[in-house]
PDB file of C-alpha atoms and ligand atoms in Angstrom:
ATOM      1  CA  UNK A   1     -51.107 106.692 -11.197  1.00  0.00           C
ATOM      2  CA  UNK A   2     -54.673 106.288 -12.474  1.00  0.00           C
ATOM      3  CA  UNK A   3     -56.567 109.516 -12.985  1.00  0.00           C
ATOM      4  CA  UNK A   4     -60.093 110.647 -12.253  1.00  0.00           C
ATOM      5  CA  UNK A   5     -61.214 107.354 -10.740  1.00  0.00           C
ATOM      6  CA  UNK A   6     -63.887 109.250  -8.820  1.00  0.00           C
ATOM      7  CA  UNK A   7     -64.865 111.782 -11.449  1.00  0.00           C
ATOM      8  CA  UNK A   8     -68.478 112.877 -10.960  1.00  0.00           C
ATOM      9  CA  UNK A   9     -68.811 111.060  -7.636  1.00  0.00           C
ATOM     10  CA  UNK A  10     -70.111 112.743  -4.490  1.00  0.00           C
ATOM     11  CA  UNK A  11     -69.849 111.692  -0.897  1.00  0.00           C
ATOM     12  CA  UNK A  12     -69.128 112.227   2.761  1.00  0.00           C
ATOM     13  CA  UNK A  13     -65.835 111.708   4.572  1.00  0.00           C
ATOM     14  CA  UNK A  14     -65.905 111.441   8.368  1.00  0.00           C
ATOM     15  CA  UNK A  15     -63.004 111.326  10.802  1.00  0.00           C
ATOM     16  CA  UNK A  16     -60.299 113.683   9.513  1.00  0.00           C
ATOM     17  CA  UNK A  17     -58.775 114.975  12.739  1.00  0.00           C
ATOM     18  CA  UNK A  18     -55.267 115.925  11.667  1.00  0.00           C
ATOM     19  CA  UNK A  19     -52.871 115.242   8.807  1.00  0.00           C
ATOM     20  CA  UNK A  20     -52.084 111.749  10.136  1.00  0.00           C
ATOM     21  CA  UNK A  21     -55.726 110.612  10.027  1.00  0.00           C
ATOM     22  CA  UNK A  22     -56.606 107.932   7.484  1.00  0.00           C
ATOM     23  CA  UNK A  23     -59.627 110.085   6.571  1.00  0.00           C
ATOM     24  CA  UNK A  24     -57.393 113.118   5.957  1.00  0.00           C
ATOM     25  CA  UNK A  25     -55.268 111.204   3.461  1.00  0.00           C
ATOM     26  CA  UNK A  26     -58.433 109.795   1.902  1.00  0.00           C
ATOM     27  CA  UNK A  27     -59.884 113.275   1.401  1.00  0.00           C
ATOM     28  CA  UNK A  28     -56.724 114.396  -0.409  1.00  0.00           C
ATOM     29  CA  UNK A  29     -56.712 111.292  -2.631  1.00  0.00           C
ATOM     30  CA  UNK A  30     -60.437 111.508  -3.354  1.00  0.00           C
ATOM     31  CA  UNK A  31     -60.035 115.145  -4.343  1.00  0.00           C
ATOM     32  CA  UNK A  32     -57.063 114.245  -6.546  1.00  0.00           C
ATOM     33  CA  UNK A  33     -59.225 111.596  -8.235  1.00  0.00           C
ATOM     34  CA  UNK A  34     -62.011 114.045  -9.051  1.00  0.00           C
ATOM     35  CA  UNK A  35     -64.551 113.464  -6.243  1.00  0.00           C
ATOM     36  CA  UNK A  36     -66.698 116.131  -4.618  1.00  0.00           C
ATOM     37  CA  UNK A  37     -67.390 115.615  -0.936  1.00  0.00           C
ATOM     38  CA  UNK A  38     -68.256 117.156   2.388  1.00  0.00           C
ATOM     39  CA  UNK A  39     -66.035 116.701   5.439  1.00  0.00           C
ATOM     40  CA  UNK A  40     -67.479 116.052   8.871  1.00  0.00           C
ATOM     41  CA  UNK A  41     -66.282 115.382  12.377  1.00  0.00           C
ATOM     42  CA  UNK A  42     -67.568 115.539  15.954  1.00  0.00           C
ATOM     43  CA  UNK A  43     -68.094 119.142  17.087  1.00  0.00           C
ATOM     44  CA  UNK A  44     -65.435 118.626  19.781  1.00  0.00           C
ATOM     45  CA  UNK A  45     -62.797 117.637  17.179  1.00  0.00           C
ATOM     46  CA  UNK A  46     -63.557 120.792  15.261  1.00  0.00           C
ATOM     47  CA  UNK A  47     -62.135 122.992  17.979  1.00  0.00           C
ATOM     48  CA  UNK A  48     -58.664 121.989  16.939  1.00  0.00           C
ATOM     49  CA  UNK A  49     -59.330 123.733  13.646  1.00  0.00           C
ATOM     50  CA  UNK A  50     -57.068 121.596  11.474  1.00  0.00           C
ATOM     51  CA  UNK A  51     -60.000 120.227   9.487  1.00  0.00           C
ATOM     52  CA  UNK A  52     -60.729 123.710   8.130  1.00  0.00           C
ATOM     53  CA  UNK A  53     -57.293 123.748   6.470  1.00  0.00           C
ATOM     54  CA  UNK A  54     -58.117 120.414   4.848  1.00  0.00           C
ATOM     55  CA  UNK A  55     -61.477 121.770   3.678  1.00  0.00           C
ATOM     56  CA  UNK A  56     -59.691 124.678   2.022  1.00  0.00           C
ATOM     57  CA  UNK A  57     -57.280 122.339   0.314  1.00  0.00           C
ATOM     58  CA  UNK A  58     -60.149 120.167  -0.893  1.00  0.00           C
ATOM     59  CA  UNK A  59     -62.306 123.110  -1.906  1.00  0.00           C
ATOM     60  CA  UNK A  60     -65.192 122.032   0.280  1.00  0.00           C
ATOM     61  CA  UNK A  61     -67.006 122.666   3.545  1.00  0.00           C
ATOM     62  CA  UNK A  62     -67.074 121.057   6.980  1.00  0.00           C
ATOM     63  CA  UNK A  63     -70.371 120.168   8.629  1.00  0.00           C
ATOM     64  CA  UNK A  64     -70.029 119.189  12.301  1.00  0.00           C
ATOM     65  CA  UNK A  65     -71.886 116.049  13.378  1.00  0.00           C
ATOM     66  CA  UNK A  66     -71.599 113.680  16.300  1.00  0.00           C
ATOM     67  CA  UNK A  67     -71.928 110.346  14.499  1.00  0.00           C
ATOM     68  CA  UNK A  68     -73.770 108.841  17.486  1.00  0.00           C
ATOM     69  CA  UNK A  69     -76.594 111.377  17.071  1.00  0.00           C
ATOM     70  CA  UNK A  70     -79.273 110.500  14.510  1.00  0.00           C
ATOM     71  CA  UNK A  71     -80.412 114.121  14.592  1.00  0.00           C
ATOM     72  CA  UNK A  72     -76.894 115.359  13.749  1.00  0.00           C
ATOM     73  CA  UNK A  73     -76.617 112.820  10.926  1.00  0.00           C
ATOM     74  CA  UNK A  74     -79.962 113.909   9.450  1.00  0.00           C
ATOM     75  CA  UNK A  75     -78.819 117.525   9.477  1.00  0.00           C
ATOM     76  CA  UNK A  76     -75.422 116.576   8.025  1.00  0.00           C
ATOM     77  CA  UNK A  77     -77.010 114.671   5.136  1.00  0.00           C
ATOM     78  CA  UNK A  78     -79.588 117.375   4.358  1.00  0.00           C
ATOM     79  CA  UNK A  79     -76.946 120.093   4.259  1.00  0.00           C
ATOM     80  CA  UNK A  80     -74.441 117.948   2.356  1.00  0.00           C
ATOM     81  CA  UNK A  81     -77.048 117.021  -0.245  1.00  0.00           C
ATOM     82  CA  UNK A  82     -77.819 120.674  -0.781  1.00  0.00           C
ATOM     83  CA  UNK A  83     -74.148 121.627  -1.016  1.00  0.00           C
ATOM     84  CA  UNK A  84     -73.234 118.766  -3.336  1.00  0.00           C
ATOM     85  CA  UNK A  85     -76.371 119.178  -5.417  1.00  0.00           C
ATOM     86  CA  UNK A  86     -77.483 115.562  -5.228  1.00  0.00           C
ATOM     87  CA  UNK A  87     -77.372 112.178  -3.560  1.00  0.00           C
ATOM     88  CA  UNK A  88     -74.215 110.367  -2.451  1.00  0.00           C
ATOM     89  CA  UNK A  89     -72.027 107.804  -4.221  1.00  0.00           C
ATOM     90  CA  UNK A  90     -69.796 107.105  -1.243  1.00  0.00           C
ATOM     91  CA  UNK A  91     -69.648 107.324   2.552  1.00  0.00           C
ATOM     92  CA  UNK A  92     -66.525 106.827   4.642  1.00  0.00           C
ATOM     93  CA  UNK A  93     -66.864 105.857   8.304  1.00  0.00           C
ATOM     94  CA  UNK A  94     -63.430 106.505   9.819  1.00  0.00           C
ATOM     95  CA  UNK A  95     -64.409 106.864  13.458  1.00  0.00           C
ATOM     96  CA  UNK A  96     -63.144 105.147  16.571  1.00  0.00           C
ATOM     97  CA  UNK A  97     -62.829 105.967  20.247  1.00  0.00           C
ATOM     98  CA  UNK A  98     -62.784 104.019  23.509  1.00  0.00           C
ATOM     99  CA  UNK A  99     -62.958 105.826  26.864  1.00  0.00           C
ATOM    100  CA  UNK A 100     -61.756 102.594  28.512  1.00  0.00           C
ATOM    101  CA  UNK A 101     -58.590 102.618  26.391  1.00  0.00           C
ATOM    102  CA  UNK A 102     -58.114 106.336  26.927  1.00  0.00           C
ATOM    103  CA  UNK A 103     -58.319 105.862  30.672  1.00  0.00           C
ATOM    104  CA  UNK A 104     -56.232 102.701  30.770  1.00  0.00           C
ATOM    105  CA  UNK A 105     -58.953 100.278  31.952  1.00  0.00           C
ATOM    106  CA  UNK A 106     -58.084  96.589  31.476  1.00  0.00           C
ATOM    107  CA  UNK A 107     -60.483  94.157  29.738  1.00  0.00           C
ATOM    108  CA  UNK A 108     -61.376  92.590  33.083  1.00  0.00           C
ATOM    109  CA  UNK A 109     -62.136  95.959  34.649  1.00  0.00           C
ATOM    110  CA  UNK A 110     -64.249  97.716  32.028  1.00  0.00           C
ATOM    111  CA  UNK A 111     -66.426 100.628  32.966  1.00  0.00           C
ATOM    112  CA  UNK A 112     -69.650  99.556  31.229  1.00  0.00           C
ATOM    113  CA  UNK A 113     -70.951 103.062  30.599  1.00  0.00           C
ATOM    114  CA  UNK A 114     -67.696 103.756  28.790  1.00  0.00           C
ATOM    115  CA  UNK A 115     -67.889 100.424  26.964  1.00  0.00           C
ATOM    116  CA  UNK A 116     -71.353 101.382  25.657  1.00  0.00           C
ATOM    117  CA  UNK A 117     -69.825 104.653  24.482  1.00  0.00           C
ATOM    118  CA  UNK A 118     -67.030 102.742  22.700  1.00  0.00           C
ATOM    119  CA  UNK A 119     -69.569 100.553  20.892  1.00  0.00           C
ATOM    120  CA  UNK A 120     -71.807 103.492  20.026  1.00  0.00           C
ATOM    121  CA  UNK A 121     -69.024 105.740  18.694  1.00  0.00           C
ATOM    122  CA  UNK A 122     -66.946 103.048  16.998  1.00  0.00           C
ATOM    123  CA  UNK A 123     -69.596 100.652  15.635  1.00  0.00           C
ATOM    124  CA  UNK A 124     -73.266 101.571  16.079  1.00  0.00           C
ATOM    125  CA  UNK A 125     -72.587 104.966  14.483  1.00  0.00           C
ATOM    126  CA  UNK A 126     -71.833 102.999  11.272  1.00  0.00           C
ATOM    127  CA  UNK A 127     -75.333 101.512  11.480  1.00  0.00           C
ATOM    128  CA  UNK A 128     -76.787 104.946  12.198  1.00  0.00           C
ATOM    129  CA  UNK A 129     -75.010 106.468   9.196  1.00  0.00           C
ATOM    130  CA  UNK A 130     -76.480 103.789   6.931  1.00  0.00           C
ATOM    131  CA  UNK A 131     -79.951 103.690   8.482  1.00  0.00           C
ATOM    132  CA  UNK A 132     -80.358 107.450   8.125  1.00  0.00           C
ATOM    133  CA  UNK A 133     -79.025 107.322   4.540  1.00  0.00           C
ATOM    134  CA  UNK A 134     -81.431 104.488   3.701  1.00  0.00           C
ATOM    135  CA  UNK A 135     -84.472 106.133   5.291  1.00  0.00           C
ATOM    136  CA  UNK A 136     -83.780 109.387   3.461  1.00  0.00           C
ATOM    137  CA  UNK A 137     -82.996 107.441   0.272  1.00  0.00           C
ATOM    138  CA  UNK A 138     -79.716 109.320  -0.127  1.00  0.00           C
ATOM    139  CA  UNK A 139     -77.485 106.721  -1.806  1.00  0.00           C
ATOM    140  CA  UNK A 140     -77.131 106.538  -5.561  1.00  0.00           C
ATOM    141  CA  UNK A 141     -77.257 103.108  -7.205  1.00  0.00           C
ATOM    142  CA  UNK A 142     -73.852 101.362  -7.293  1.00  0.00           C
ATOM    143  CA  UNK A 143     -72.642 103.535  -4.438  1.00  0.00           C
ATOM    144  CA  UNK A 144     -70.008 102.360  -1.950  1.00  0.00           C
ATOM    145  CA  UNK A 145     -69.792 102.565   1.845  1.00  0.00           C
ATOM    146  CA  UNK A 146     -66.577 101.804   3.744  1.00  0.00           C
ATOM    147  CA  UNK A 147     -65.738 101.466   7.440  1.00  0.00           C
ATOM    148  CA  UNK A 148     -62.325 100.902   9.029  1.00  0.00           C
ATOM    149  CA  UNK A 149     -61.555  97.892  11.181  1.00  0.00           C
ATOM    150  CA  UNK A 150     -58.666  96.099  12.848  1.00  0.00           C
ATOM    151  CA  UNK A 151     -57.754  92.404  13.092  1.00  0.00           C
ATOM    152  CA  UNK A 152     -58.356  92.463  16.866  1.00  0.00           C
ATOM    153  CA  UNK A 153     -61.976  91.795  15.878  1.00  0.00           C
ATOM    154  CA  UNK A 154     -60.972  88.217  14.992  1.00  0.00           C
ATOM    155  CA  UNK A 155     -57.901  87.475  17.077  1.00  0.00           C
ATOM    156  CA  UNK A 156     -56.946  88.512  20.569  1.00  0.00           C
ATOM    157  CA  UNK A 157     -54.748  91.552  20.977  1.00  0.00           C
ATOM    158  CA  UNK A 158     -55.036  92.023  24.760  1.00  0.00           C
ATOM    159  CA  UNK A 159     -54.356  95.775  24.777  1.00  0.00           C
ATOM    160  CA  UNK A 160     -57.223  96.435  22.335  1.00  0.00           C
ATOM    161  CA  UNK A 161     -59.835  95.680  25.068  1.00  0.00           C
ATOM    162  CA  UNK A 162     -63.386  96.851  24.254  1.00  0.00           C
ATOM    163  CA  UNK A 163     -62.355  98.187  20.831  1.00  0.00           C
ATOM    164  CA  UNK A 164     -61.926  94.548  19.729  1.00  0.00           C
ATOM    165  CA  UNK A 165     -65.609  93.948  20.481  1.00  0.00           C
ATOM    166  CA  UNK A 166     -66.553  97.237  18.813  1.00  0.00           C
ATOM    167  CA  UNK A 167     -64.697  96.196  15.636  1.00  0.00           C
ATOM    168  CA  UNK A 168     -66.407  92.771  15.618  1.00  0.00           C
ATOM    169  CA  UNK A 169     -69.741  94.606  15.767  1.00  0.00           C
ATOM    170  CA  UNK A 170     -68.658  97.036  13.046  1.00  0.00           C
ATOM    171  CA  UNK A 171     -67.765  94.167  10.696  1.00  0.00           C
ATOM    172  CA  UNK A 172     -71.078  92.444  11.414  1.00  0.00           C
ATOM    173  CA  UNK A 173     -72.996  95.661  10.686  1.00  0.00           C
ATOM    174  CA  UNK A 174     -71.195  95.896   7.316  1.00  0.00           C
ATOM    175  CA  UNK A 175     -72.575  92.457   6.414  1.00  0.00           C
ATOM    176  CA  UNK A 176     -76.065  93.167   7.747  1.00  0.00           C
ATOM    177  CA  UNK A 177     -76.452  96.479   5.992  1.00  0.00           C
ATOM    178  CA  UNK A 178     -74.520  95.312   2.940  1.00  0.00           C
ATOM    179  CA  UNK A 179     -77.265  92.756   2.322  1.00  0.00           C
ATOM    180  CA  UNK A 180     -80.063  95.331   2.651  1.00  0.00           C
ATOM    181  CA  UNK A 181     -78.374  98.007   0.573  1.00  0.00           C
ATOM    182  CA  UNK A 182     -77.286  95.497  -2.073  1.00  0.00           C
ATOM    183  CA  UNK A 183     -80.862  94.347  -2.542  1.00  0.00           C
ATOM    184  CA  UNK A 184     -82.447  97.772  -2.512  1.00  0.00           C
ATOM    185  CA  UNK A 185     -79.906 100.018  -4.273  1.00  0.00           C
ATOM    186  CA  UNK A 186     -76.964  97.924  -5.492  1.00  0.00           C
ATOM    187  CA  UNK A 187     -74.897  99.759  -2.895  1.00  0.00           C
ATOM    188  CA  UNK A 188     -71.910  97.869  -1.480  1.00  0.00           C
ATOM    189  CA  UNK A 189     -70.718  97.945   2.122  1.00  0.00           C
ATOM    190  CA  UNK A 190     -67.285  96.764   3.236  1.00  0.00           C
ATOM    191  CA  UNK A 191     -64.814  97.171   6.060  1.00  0.00           C
ATOM    192  CA  UNK A 192     -61.075  97.496   5.574  1.00  0.00           C
ATOM    193  CA  UNK A 193     -58.937  95.805   8.213  1.00  0.00           C
ATOM    194  CA  UNK A 194     -55.952  98.128   8.282  1.00  0.00           C
ATOM    195  CA  UNK A 195     -52.396  97.626   9.628  1.00  0.00           C
ATOM    196  CA  UNK A 196     -51.450  99.497  12.796  1.00  0.00           C
ATOM    197  CA  UNK A 197     -51.034 103.113  11.697  1.00  0.00           C
ATOM    198  CA  UNK A 198     -49.510 106.077  13.493  1.00  0.00           C
ATOM    199  CA  UNK A 199     -52.551 108.300  14.121  1.00  0.00           C
ATOM    200  CA  UNK A 200     -54.198 109.810  17.193  1.00  0.00           C
ATOM    201  CA  UNK A 201     -56.593 106.842  17.572  1.00  0.00           C
ATOM    202  CA  UNK A 202     -53.877 104.267  16.784  1.00  0.00           C
ATOM    203  CA  UNK A 203     -51.077 105.490  18.967  1.00  0.00           C
ATOM    204  CA  UNK A 204     -53.496 106.018  21.884  1.00  0.00           C
ATOM    205  CA  UNK A 205     -53.574 102.256  22.347  1.00  0.00           C
ATOM    206  CA  UNK A 206     -51.304 100.827  25.064  1.00  0.00           C
ATOM    207  CA  UNK A 207     -48.125  99.230  23.710  1.00  0.00           C
ATOM    208  CA  UNK A 208     -48.691 100.698  20.228  1.00  0.00           C
ATOM    209  CA  UNK A 209     -44.953 100.853  19.411  1.00  0.00           C
ATOM    210  CA  UNK A 210     -44.482  97.170  20.166  1.00  0.00           C
ATOM    211  CA  UNK A 211     -47.399  95.912  18.101  1.00  0.00           C
ATOM    212  CA  UNK A 212     -46.667  98.339  15.287  1.00  0.00           C
ATOM    213  CA  UNK A 213     -43.090  97.022  15.035  1.00  0.00           C
ATOM    214  CA  UNK A 214     -44.186  93.409  15.501  1.00  0.00           C
ATOM    215  CA  UNK A 215     -46.757  93.668  12.687  1.00  0.00           C
ATOM    216  CA  UNK A 216     -44.162  95.340  10.485  1.00  0.00           C
ATOM    217  CA  UNK A 217     -41.701  92.456  11.014  1.00  0.00           C
ATOM    218  CA  UNK A 218     -44.350  89.785  10.409  1.00  0.00           C
ATOM    219  CA  UNK A 219     -45.860  91.287   7.234  1.00  0.00           C
ATOM    220  CA  UNK A 220     -43.952  90.402   4.042  1.00  0.00           C
ATOM    221  CA  UNK A 221     -44.809  93.824   2.603  1.00  0.00           C
ATOM    222  CA  UNK A 222     -44.429  95.639   5.924  1.00  0.00           C
ATOM    223  CA  UNK A 223     -47.239  97.656   7.525  1.00  0.00           C
ATOM    224  CA  UNK A 224     -49.617  99.394   5.157  1.00  0.00           C
ATOM    225  CA  UNK A 225     -49.405 103.176   5.519  1.00  0.00           C
ATOM    226  CA  UNK A 226     -52.316 105.581   5.900  1.00  0.00           C
ATOM    227  CA  UNK A 227     -51.656 106.806   2.320  1.00  0.00           C
ATOM    228  CA  UNK A 228     -51.875 103.276   0.962  1.00  0.00           C
ATOM    229  CA  UNK A 229     -55.108 102.799   2.912  1.00  0.00           C
ATOM    230  CA  UNK A 230     -56.471 105.996   1.362  1.00  0.00           C
ATOM    231  CA  UNK A 231     -55.688 104.608  -2.088  1.00  0.00           C
ATOM    232  CA  UNK A 232     -57.458 101.357  -1.261  1.00  0.00           C
ATOM    233  CA  UNK A 233     -60.501 103.291  -0.039  1.00  0.00           C
ATOM    234  CA  UNK A 234     -60.545 105.294  -3.285  1.00  0.00           C
ATOM    235  CA  UNK A 235     -60.444 102.033  -5.262  1.00  0.00           C
ATOM    236  CA  UNK A 236     -63.437 100.788  -3.254  1.00  0.00           C
ATOM    237  CA  UNK A 237     -65.324 103.993  -4.050  1.00  0.00           C
ATOM    238  CA  UNK A 238     -64.467 103.623  -7.744  1.00  0.00           C
ATOM    239  CA  UNK A 239     -66.434 101.669 -10.363  1.00  0.00           C
ATOM    240  CA  UNK A 240     -63.680  99.023 -10.528  1.00  0.00           C
ATOM    241  CA  UNK A 241     -64.911  97.234  -7.372  1.00  0.00           C
ATOM    242  CA  UNK A 242     -68.636  97.177  -7.966  1.00  0.00           C
ATOM    243  CA  UNK A 243     -69.236  93.520  -7.084  1.00  0.00           C
ATOM    244  CA  UNK A 244     -67.275  93.523  -3.819  1.00  0.00           C
ATOM    245  CA  UNK A 245     -69.618  93.714  -0.859  1.00  0.00           C
ATOM    246  CA  UNK A 246     -70.192  92.497   2.721  1.00  0.00           C
ATOM    247  CA  UNK A 247     -66.466  91.794   3.067  1.00  0.00           C
ATOM    248  CA  UNK A 248     -63.872  92.542   5.687  1.00  0.00           C
ATOM    249  CA  UNK A 249     -60.903  93.289   3.449  1.00  0.00           C
ATOM    250  CA  UNK A 250     -57.400  92.971   4.862  1.00  0.00           C
ATOM    251  CA  UNK A 251     -55.109  95.836   3.994  1.00  0.00           C
ATOM    252  CA  UNK A 252     -52.172  94.772   6.079  1.00  0.00           C
ATOM    253  CA  UNK A 253     -49.156  93.895   3.925  1.00  0.00           C
ATOM    254  CA  UNK A 254     -49.885  90.166   4.336  1.00  0.00           C
ATOM    255  CA  UNK A 255     -49.957  90.130   8.152  1.00  0.00           C
ATOM    256  CA  UNK A 256     -53.246  88.225   8.481  1.00  0.00           C
ATOM    257  CA  UNK A 257     -51.962  85.287   6.376  1.00  0.00           C
ATOM    258  CA  UNK A 258     -48.490  85.007   7.845  1.00  0.00           C
ATOM    259  CA  UNK A 259     -47.724  82.594  10.705  1.00  0.00           C
ATOM    260  CA  UNK A 260     -44.163  83.665  11.379  1.00  0.00           C
ATOM    261  CA  UNK A 261     -41.499  85.589   9.500  1.00  0.00           C
ATOM    262  CA  UNK A 262     -37.743  85.024   9.322  1.00  0.00           C
ATOM    263  CA  UNK A 263     -37.184  88.272  11.234  1.00  0.00           C
ATOM    264  CA  UNK A 264     -39.287  87.037  14.157  1.00  0.00           C
ATOM    265  CA  UNK A 265     -37.617  83.578  14.051  1.00  0.00           C
ATOM    266  CA  UNK A 266     -34.212  85.214  14.322  1.00  0.00           C
ATOM    267  CA  UNK A 267     -35.335  87.213  17.337  1.00  0.00           C
ATOM    268  CA  UNK A 268     -36.424  84.057  19.172  1.00  0.00           C
ATOM    269  CA  UNK A 269     -33.565  81.792  18.124  1.00  0.00           C
ATOM    270  CA  UNK A 270     -31.320  80.383  20.903  1.00  0.00           C
ATOM    271  CA  UNK A 271     -28.287  80.434  18.617  1.00  0.00           C
TER     272      UNK A 271
HETATM  273  P1  NAI B 301     -57.924 109.425  14.101  1.00  0.00           P
HETATM  274  O1  NAI B 301     -57.831 109.625  15.576  1.00  0.00           O
HETATM  275  O2  NAI B 301     -57.225 110.375  13.237  1.00  0.00           O
HETATM  276  O3  NAI B 301     -59.468 109.323  13.663  1.00  0.00           O
HETATM  277  C1  NAI B 301     -60.516 108.944  14.525  1.00  0.00           C
HETATM  278  C2  NAI B 301     -61.632 109.938  14.282  1.00  0.00           C
HETATM  279  O4  NAI B 301     -62.844 109.597  14.967  1.00  0.00           O
HETATM  280  C3  NAI B 301     -61.256 111.354  14.754  1.00  0.00           C
HETATM  281  O5  NAI B 301     -61.321 112.261  13.681  1.00  0.00           O
HETATM  282  C4  NAI B 301     -62.330 111.664  15.786  1.00  0.00           C
HETATM  283  O6  NAI B 301     -62.634 113.046  15.900  1.00  0.00           O
HETATM  284  C5  NAI B 301     -63.483 110.835  15.241  1.00  0.00           C
HETATM  285  N1  NAI B 301     -64.572 110.683  16.205  1.00  0.00           N
HETATM  286  C6  NAI B 301     -64.473 110.257  17.496  1.00  0.00           C
HETATM  287  N2  NAI B 301     -65.692 110.310  18.080  1.00  0.00           N
HETATM  288  C7  NAI B 301     -66.569 110.743  17.131  1.00  0.00           C
HETATM  289  C8  NAI B 301     -67.973 110.992  17.125  1.00  0.00           C
HETATM  290  N3  NAI B 301     -68.732 110.797  18.223  1.00  0.00           N
HETATM  291  N4  NAI B 301     -68.550 111.454  15.981  1.00  0.00           N
HETATM  292  C9  NAI B 301     -67.807 111.665  14.866  1.00  0.00           C
HETATM  293  N5  NAI B 301     -66.470 111.445  14.815  1.00  0.00           N
HETATM  294  C10 NAI B 301     -65.864 110.995  15.939  1.00  0.00           C
HETATM  295  O7  NAI B 301     -57.376 107.944  13.867  1.00  0.00           O
HETATM  296  P2  NAI B 301     -57.419 106.942  12.607  1.00  0.00           P
HETATM  297  O8  NAI B 301     -56.409 105.913  12.909  1.00  0.00           O
HETATM  298  O9  NAI B 301     -57.361 107.683  11.341  1.00  0.00           O
HETATM  299  O10 NAI B 301     -58.839 106.232  12.798  1.00  0.00           O
HETATM  300  C11 NAI B 301     -59.767 106.057  11.755  1.00  0.00           C
HETATM  301  C12 NAI B 301     -60.362 104.664  11.820  1.00  0.00           C
HETATM  302  O11 NAI B 301     -59.350 103.707  11.479  1.00  0.00           O
HETATM  303  C13 NAI B 301     -60.906 104.259  13.178  1.00  0.00           C
HETATM  304  O12 NAI B 301     -62.093 103.508  12.997  1.00  0.00           O
HETATM  305  C14 NAI B 301     -59.797 103.363  13.705  1.00  0.00           C
HETATM  306  O13 NAI B 301     -60.249 102.462  14.694  1.00  0.00           O
HETATM  307  C15 NAI B 301     -59.420 102.660  12.405  1.00  0.00           C
HETATM  308  N6  NAI B 301     -58.153 101.927  12.442  1.00  0.00           N
HETATM  309  C16 NAI B 301     -57.024 102.545  12.872  1.00  0.00           C
HETATM  310  C17 NAI B 301     -55.834 101.842  12.975  1.00  0.00           C
HETATM  311  C18 NAI B 301     -54.608 102.501  13.529  1.00  0.00           C
HETATM  312  O14 NAI B 301     -53.680 101.789  13.940  1.00  0.00           O
HETATM  313  N7  NAI B 301     -54.538 103.815  13.532  1.00  0.00           N
HETATM  314  C19 NAI B 301     -55.737 100.415  12.570  1.00  0.00           C
HETATM  315  C20 NAI B 301     -56.973  99.876  12.075  1.00  0.00           C
HETATM  316  C21 NAI B 301     -58.138 100.611  12.038  1.00  0.00           C
END
């Protein structure tokens, strides 16, 4: 294993809800690789308390912030800058939520107030995080910003409903802001399109078991785990990926490039 890939780097990690969260695993890996960071989550997620255990383990603090609130983000950044003693080298957006999915609404029966909430929480908050960071001039040169996406942004996965649209928006925001931040600060912005992963957000989606197992049988390497995703995120925060920007990067064991696998062919064979 490489060591100290993130030595001297400072940043913010959103979205660690419990030990299954991709952000939780990322915090542990980032700490292991020498980073200093602040953890944050929506005030409501804090009530569960688990994030405080993670903070202890990572020798850091938690600053609550609703990522849809510009005011909360401003406060988060000001306090984090003070705690970390300087500007940021990395930001992780690991946030997703759809009231329509939670309440079982089909794509042809969306509640539009909820859909707006899905887009705001899952995509526009990524824009807000970057706009506030840019306005406050909080990113160091050659910094790295990562958001998490899913292939339903490009292909239809019927059960993913309004989250598919939210992810398409998220990926577009990564390109839009990646251009700006590249020009102004040499900061890169990418999204990682991750395999289905057993987390609170993931397994809340209807039919999760079926599409998790399907993706696992299609992908030559199998589904990518949350730990492997955390390692990929750390590599994107490291200096070894400095010229990668405005990309949607598949981290899916080969799923996105595979038409059919032998396992699936066997399942559908008449013989
Ligand atoms: P998770 O449920 O552990 O994390 C989602 C996080 O979003 C939670 O910590 C939650 O508190 C936070 N959040 C929700 N509303 C918020 C708000 N208003 N402000 C701040 N934080 C808020 O699940 P997971 O899977 O770790 O999700 C992380 C990201 O990975 C999400 O963007 C998700 O869509 C994405 N992803 C997940 C996949 C999966 O199968 N689990 C596959 C591909 C992408």
